[in-house]
mmCIF file of C-alpha atoms in Angstrom:
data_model
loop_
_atom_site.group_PDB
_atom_site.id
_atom_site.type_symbol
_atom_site.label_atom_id
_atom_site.label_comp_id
_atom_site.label_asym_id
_atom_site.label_seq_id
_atom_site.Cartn_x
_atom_site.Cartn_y
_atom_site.Cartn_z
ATOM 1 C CA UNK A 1335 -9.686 13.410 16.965
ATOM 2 C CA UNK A 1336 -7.027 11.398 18.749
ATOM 3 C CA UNK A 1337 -3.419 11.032 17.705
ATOM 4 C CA UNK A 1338 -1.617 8.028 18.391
ATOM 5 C CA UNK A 1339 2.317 8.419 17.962
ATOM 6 C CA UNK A 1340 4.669 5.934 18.292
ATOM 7 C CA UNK A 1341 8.407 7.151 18.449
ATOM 8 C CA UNK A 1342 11.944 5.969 18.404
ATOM 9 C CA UNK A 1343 12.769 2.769 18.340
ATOM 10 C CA UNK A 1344 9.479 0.563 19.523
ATOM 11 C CA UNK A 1345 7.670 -2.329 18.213
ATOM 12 C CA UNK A 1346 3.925 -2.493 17.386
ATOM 13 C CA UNK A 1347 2.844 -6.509 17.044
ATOM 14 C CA UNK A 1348 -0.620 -7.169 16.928
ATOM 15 C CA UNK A 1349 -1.292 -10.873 16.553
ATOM 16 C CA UNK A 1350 -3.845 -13.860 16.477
ATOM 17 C CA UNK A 1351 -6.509 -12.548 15.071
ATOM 18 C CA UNK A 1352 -7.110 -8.946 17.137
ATOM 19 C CA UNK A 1353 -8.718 -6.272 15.519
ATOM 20 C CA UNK A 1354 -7.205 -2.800 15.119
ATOM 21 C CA UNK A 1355 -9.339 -0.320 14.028
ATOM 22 C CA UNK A 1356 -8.862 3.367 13.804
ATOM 23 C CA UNK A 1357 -12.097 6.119 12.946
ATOM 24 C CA UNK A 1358 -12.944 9.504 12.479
ATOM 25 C CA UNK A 1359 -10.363 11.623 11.884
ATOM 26 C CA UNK A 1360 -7.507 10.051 13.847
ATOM 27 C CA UNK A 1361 -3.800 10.268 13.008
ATOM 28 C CA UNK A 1362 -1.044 7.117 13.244
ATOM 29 C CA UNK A 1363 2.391 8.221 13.072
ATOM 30 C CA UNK A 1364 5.042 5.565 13.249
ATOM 31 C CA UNK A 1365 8.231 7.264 12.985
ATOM 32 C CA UNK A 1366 12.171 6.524 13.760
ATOM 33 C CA UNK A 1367 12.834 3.132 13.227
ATOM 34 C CA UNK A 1368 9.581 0.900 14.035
ATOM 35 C CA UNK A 1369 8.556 -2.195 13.361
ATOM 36 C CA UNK A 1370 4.624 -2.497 12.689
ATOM 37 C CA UNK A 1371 3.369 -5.882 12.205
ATOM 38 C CA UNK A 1372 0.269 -7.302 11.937
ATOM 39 C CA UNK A 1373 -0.211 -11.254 11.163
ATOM 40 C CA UNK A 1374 -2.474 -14.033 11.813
ATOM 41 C CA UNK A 1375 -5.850 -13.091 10.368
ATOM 42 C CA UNK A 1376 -5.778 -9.241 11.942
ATOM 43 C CA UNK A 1377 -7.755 -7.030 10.309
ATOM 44 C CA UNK A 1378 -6.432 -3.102 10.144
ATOM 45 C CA UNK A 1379 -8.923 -0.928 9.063
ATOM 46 C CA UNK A 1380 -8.779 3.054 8.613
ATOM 47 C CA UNK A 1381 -12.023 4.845 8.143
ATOM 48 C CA UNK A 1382 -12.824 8.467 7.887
ATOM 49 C CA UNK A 1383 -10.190 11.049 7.054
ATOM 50 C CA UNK A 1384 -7.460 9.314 8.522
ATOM 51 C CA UNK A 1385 -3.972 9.868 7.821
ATOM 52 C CA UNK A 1386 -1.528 6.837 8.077
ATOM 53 C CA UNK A 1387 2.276 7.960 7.719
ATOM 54 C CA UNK A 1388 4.996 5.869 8.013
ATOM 55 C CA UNK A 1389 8.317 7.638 8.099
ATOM 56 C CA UNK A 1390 12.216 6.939 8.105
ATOM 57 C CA UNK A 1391 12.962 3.228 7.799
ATOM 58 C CA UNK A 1392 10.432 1.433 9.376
ATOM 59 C CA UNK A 1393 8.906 -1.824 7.750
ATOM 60 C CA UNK A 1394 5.273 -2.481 6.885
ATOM 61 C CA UNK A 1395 4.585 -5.888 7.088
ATOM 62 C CA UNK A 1396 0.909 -7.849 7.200
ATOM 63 C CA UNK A 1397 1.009 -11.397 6.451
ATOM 64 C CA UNK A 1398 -1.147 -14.721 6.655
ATOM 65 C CA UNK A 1399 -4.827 -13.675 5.381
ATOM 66 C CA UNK A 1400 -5.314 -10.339 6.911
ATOM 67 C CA UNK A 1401 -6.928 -7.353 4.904
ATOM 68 C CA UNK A 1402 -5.488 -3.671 4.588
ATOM 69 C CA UNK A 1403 -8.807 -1.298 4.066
ATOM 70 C CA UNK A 1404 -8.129 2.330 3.649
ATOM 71 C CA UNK A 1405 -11.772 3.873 3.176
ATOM 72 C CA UNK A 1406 -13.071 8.062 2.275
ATOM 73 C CA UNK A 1407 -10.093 10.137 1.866
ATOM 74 C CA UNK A 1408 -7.053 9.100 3.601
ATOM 75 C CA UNK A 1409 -3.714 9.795 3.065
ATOM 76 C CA UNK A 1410 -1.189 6.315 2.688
ATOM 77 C CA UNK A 1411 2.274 7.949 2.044
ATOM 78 C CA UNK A 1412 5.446 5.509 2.520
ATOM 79 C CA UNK A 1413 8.781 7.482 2.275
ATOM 80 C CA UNK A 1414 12.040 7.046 2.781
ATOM 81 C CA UNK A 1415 13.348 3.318 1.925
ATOM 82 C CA UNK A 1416 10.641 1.435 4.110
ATOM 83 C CA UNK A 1417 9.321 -1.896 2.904
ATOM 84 C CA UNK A 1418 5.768 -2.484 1.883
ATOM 85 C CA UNK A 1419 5.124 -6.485 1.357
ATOM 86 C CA UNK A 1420 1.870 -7.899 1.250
ATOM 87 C CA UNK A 1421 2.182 -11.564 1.268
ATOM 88 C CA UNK A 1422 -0.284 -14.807 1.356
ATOM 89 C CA UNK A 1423 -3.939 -14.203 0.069
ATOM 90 C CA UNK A 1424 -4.300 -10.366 1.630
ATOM 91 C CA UNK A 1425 -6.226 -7.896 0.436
ATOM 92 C CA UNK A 1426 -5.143 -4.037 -0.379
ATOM 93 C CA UNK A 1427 -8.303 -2.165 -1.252
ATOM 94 C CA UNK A 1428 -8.241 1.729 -1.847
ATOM 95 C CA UNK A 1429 -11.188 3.394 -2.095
ATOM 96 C CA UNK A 1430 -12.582 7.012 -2.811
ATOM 97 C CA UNK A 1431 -10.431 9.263 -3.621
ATOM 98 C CA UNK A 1432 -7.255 8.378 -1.488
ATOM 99 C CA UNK A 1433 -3.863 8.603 -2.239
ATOM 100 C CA UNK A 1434 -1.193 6.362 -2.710
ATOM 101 C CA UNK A 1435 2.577 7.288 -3.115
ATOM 102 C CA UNK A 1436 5.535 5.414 -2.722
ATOM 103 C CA UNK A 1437 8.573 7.559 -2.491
ATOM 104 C CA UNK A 1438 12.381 6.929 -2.721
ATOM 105 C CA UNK A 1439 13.718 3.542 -3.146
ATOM 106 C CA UNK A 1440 10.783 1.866 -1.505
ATOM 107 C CA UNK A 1441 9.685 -1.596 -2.372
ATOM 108 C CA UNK A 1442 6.231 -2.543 -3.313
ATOM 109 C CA UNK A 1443 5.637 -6.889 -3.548
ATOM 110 C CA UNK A 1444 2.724 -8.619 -3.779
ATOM 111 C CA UNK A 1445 2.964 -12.257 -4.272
ATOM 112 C CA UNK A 1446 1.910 -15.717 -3.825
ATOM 113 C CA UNK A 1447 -1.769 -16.218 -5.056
ATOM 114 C CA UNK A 1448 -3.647 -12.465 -4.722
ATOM 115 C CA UNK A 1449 -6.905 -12.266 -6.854
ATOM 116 C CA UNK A 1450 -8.665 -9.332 -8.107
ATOM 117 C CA UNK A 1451 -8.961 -7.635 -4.657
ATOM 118 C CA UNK A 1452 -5.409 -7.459 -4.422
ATOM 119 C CA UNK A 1453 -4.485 -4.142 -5.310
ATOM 120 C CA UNK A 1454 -7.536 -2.433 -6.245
ATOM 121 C CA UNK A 1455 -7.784 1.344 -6.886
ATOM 122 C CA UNK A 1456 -10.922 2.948 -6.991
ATOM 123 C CA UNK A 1457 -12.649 6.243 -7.852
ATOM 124 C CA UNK A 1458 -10.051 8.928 -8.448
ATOM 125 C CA UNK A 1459 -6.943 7.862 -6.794
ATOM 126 C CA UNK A 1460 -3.651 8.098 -7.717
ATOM 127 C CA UNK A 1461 -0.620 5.526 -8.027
ATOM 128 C CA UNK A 1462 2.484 7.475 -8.548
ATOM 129 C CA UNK A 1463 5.580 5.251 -7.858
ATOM 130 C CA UNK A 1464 8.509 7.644 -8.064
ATOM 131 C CA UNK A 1465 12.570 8.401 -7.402
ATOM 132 C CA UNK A 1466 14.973 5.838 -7.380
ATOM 133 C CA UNK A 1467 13.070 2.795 -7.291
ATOM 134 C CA UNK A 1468 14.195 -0.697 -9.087
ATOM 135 C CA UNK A 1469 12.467 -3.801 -10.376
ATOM 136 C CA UNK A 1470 11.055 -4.723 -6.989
ATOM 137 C CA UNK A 1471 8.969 -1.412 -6.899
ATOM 138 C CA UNK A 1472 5.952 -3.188 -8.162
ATOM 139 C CA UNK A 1473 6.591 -7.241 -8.979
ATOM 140 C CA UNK A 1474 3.123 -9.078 -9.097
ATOM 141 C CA UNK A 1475 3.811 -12.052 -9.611
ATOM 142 C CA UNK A 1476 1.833 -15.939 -9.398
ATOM 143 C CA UNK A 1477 -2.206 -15.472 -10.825
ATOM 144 C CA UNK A 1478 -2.383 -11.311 -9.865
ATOM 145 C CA UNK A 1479 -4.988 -9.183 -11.493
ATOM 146 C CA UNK A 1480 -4.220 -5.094 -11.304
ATOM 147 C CA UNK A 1481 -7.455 -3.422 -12.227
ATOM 148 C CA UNK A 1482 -7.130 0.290 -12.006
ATOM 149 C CA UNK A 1483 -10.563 1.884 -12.463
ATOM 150 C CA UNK A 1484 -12.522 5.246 -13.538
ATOM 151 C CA UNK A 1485 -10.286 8.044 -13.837
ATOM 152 C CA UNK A 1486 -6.804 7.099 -12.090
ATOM 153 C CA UNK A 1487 -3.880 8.053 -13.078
ATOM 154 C CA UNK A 1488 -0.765 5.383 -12.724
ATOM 155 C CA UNK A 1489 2.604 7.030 -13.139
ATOM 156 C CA UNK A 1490 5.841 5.343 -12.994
ATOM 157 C CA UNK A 1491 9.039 7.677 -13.618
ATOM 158 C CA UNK A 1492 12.415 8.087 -13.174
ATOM 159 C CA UNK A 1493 14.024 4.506 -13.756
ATOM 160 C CA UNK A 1494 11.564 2.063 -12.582
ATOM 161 C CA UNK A 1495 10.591 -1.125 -13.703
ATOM 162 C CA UNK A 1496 6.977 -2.513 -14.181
ATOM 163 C CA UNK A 1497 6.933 -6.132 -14.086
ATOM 164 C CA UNK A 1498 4.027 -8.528 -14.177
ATOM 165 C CA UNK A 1499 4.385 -12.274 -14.418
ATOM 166 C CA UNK A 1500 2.791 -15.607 -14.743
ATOM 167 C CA UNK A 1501 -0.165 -14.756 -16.568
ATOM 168 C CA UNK A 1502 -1.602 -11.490 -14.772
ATOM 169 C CA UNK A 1503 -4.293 -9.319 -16.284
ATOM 170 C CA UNK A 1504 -3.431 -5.696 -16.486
ATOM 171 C CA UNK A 1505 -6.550 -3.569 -17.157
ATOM 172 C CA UNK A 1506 -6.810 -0.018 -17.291
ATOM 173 C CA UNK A 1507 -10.142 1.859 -18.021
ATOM 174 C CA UNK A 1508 -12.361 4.735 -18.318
ATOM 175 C CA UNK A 1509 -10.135 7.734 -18.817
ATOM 176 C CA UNK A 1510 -7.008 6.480 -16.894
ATOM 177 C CA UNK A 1511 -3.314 8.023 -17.822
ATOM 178 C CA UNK A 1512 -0.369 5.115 -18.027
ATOM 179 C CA UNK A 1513 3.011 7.083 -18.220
ATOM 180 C CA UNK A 1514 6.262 5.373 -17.443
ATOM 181 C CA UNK A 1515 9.111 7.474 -18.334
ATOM 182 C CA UNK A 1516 12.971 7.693 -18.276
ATOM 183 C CA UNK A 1517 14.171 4.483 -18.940
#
């Protein structure tokens, strides 16, 4: 039950190959203009009923083999035009019943050589991409698989754009809803 803030203007570099790992019911708030960045095979995981919110224009960045976990019931909200790019072999895995929403004109890339375990979204979560986002919202691109799972629901409204390319697999099973609407 610890909350670790980090406000106005700082940056937050973890590099060659820490570990940052945050349990039982913590909170990380990165607000006002940080910088979080994790690269060279970090690992960031979030377990237990943690809350991860990353507010007013900060940038999300994890690069060079690291893996994004987000285990039982956490929240991952991304709002107001931040940057979400997951890039060289990571992993984003989302399991049991967590959320993820991407909210006004954010950007959501995943390239260069993912594989199944890329995005995967299990066990009643949601996807809802929503409010002014563009082609870039969600762009996998280079070998991807998207496998959305048992009961999800991926919504896509209000002028986006769902592009996959260079032979990706795009699966959706078991009671799923796939509604892209307005354009």
């Amino acid at each position: 039950s610890q909350n670790l803030k980090i406000s106005e203007s700082q940056n937050l570099r973890i590099s060659e190959s820490q570990n940052l790992r945050i349990s039982e019911s913590q909170n990380l708030r990165i607000s006002e203009s940080q910088n979080l960045r994790i690269s060279e095979s970090q690992n960031l995981r979030i377990s237990k009923s943690q809350n991860l919110r990353i507010s007013e224009s900060q940038n999300l960045r994890i690069s060079e083999s690291q893996n994004l976990r987000i285990l039982e019931s956490q929240n991952l909200r991304i709002s107001k035009s931040q940057n979400l790019r997951i890039l060289e072999s990571q992993n984003l895995r989302i399991s049991k019943s967590q959320n993820l929403r991407i909210l006004e004109s954010q950007n959501l890339r995943i390239s260069k050589s993912q594989n199944l375990s890329n995005l995967r979204i299990l066990e009643s979560q949601n996807l809802r991409i929503s409010e002014f986002q563009n082609a870039q919202n969600l762009k996998i691109s280079e070998s991807q698989n998207l496998k959305i799972s048992e009961s999800q629901n991926l919504r896509i409204s209000e002028s986006q754009n769902l592009r996959i390319l260079e032979s990706q697999n795009l699966r959706i099973s078991k009671s799923q809803n796939l509604r892209i609407s307005e354009s």
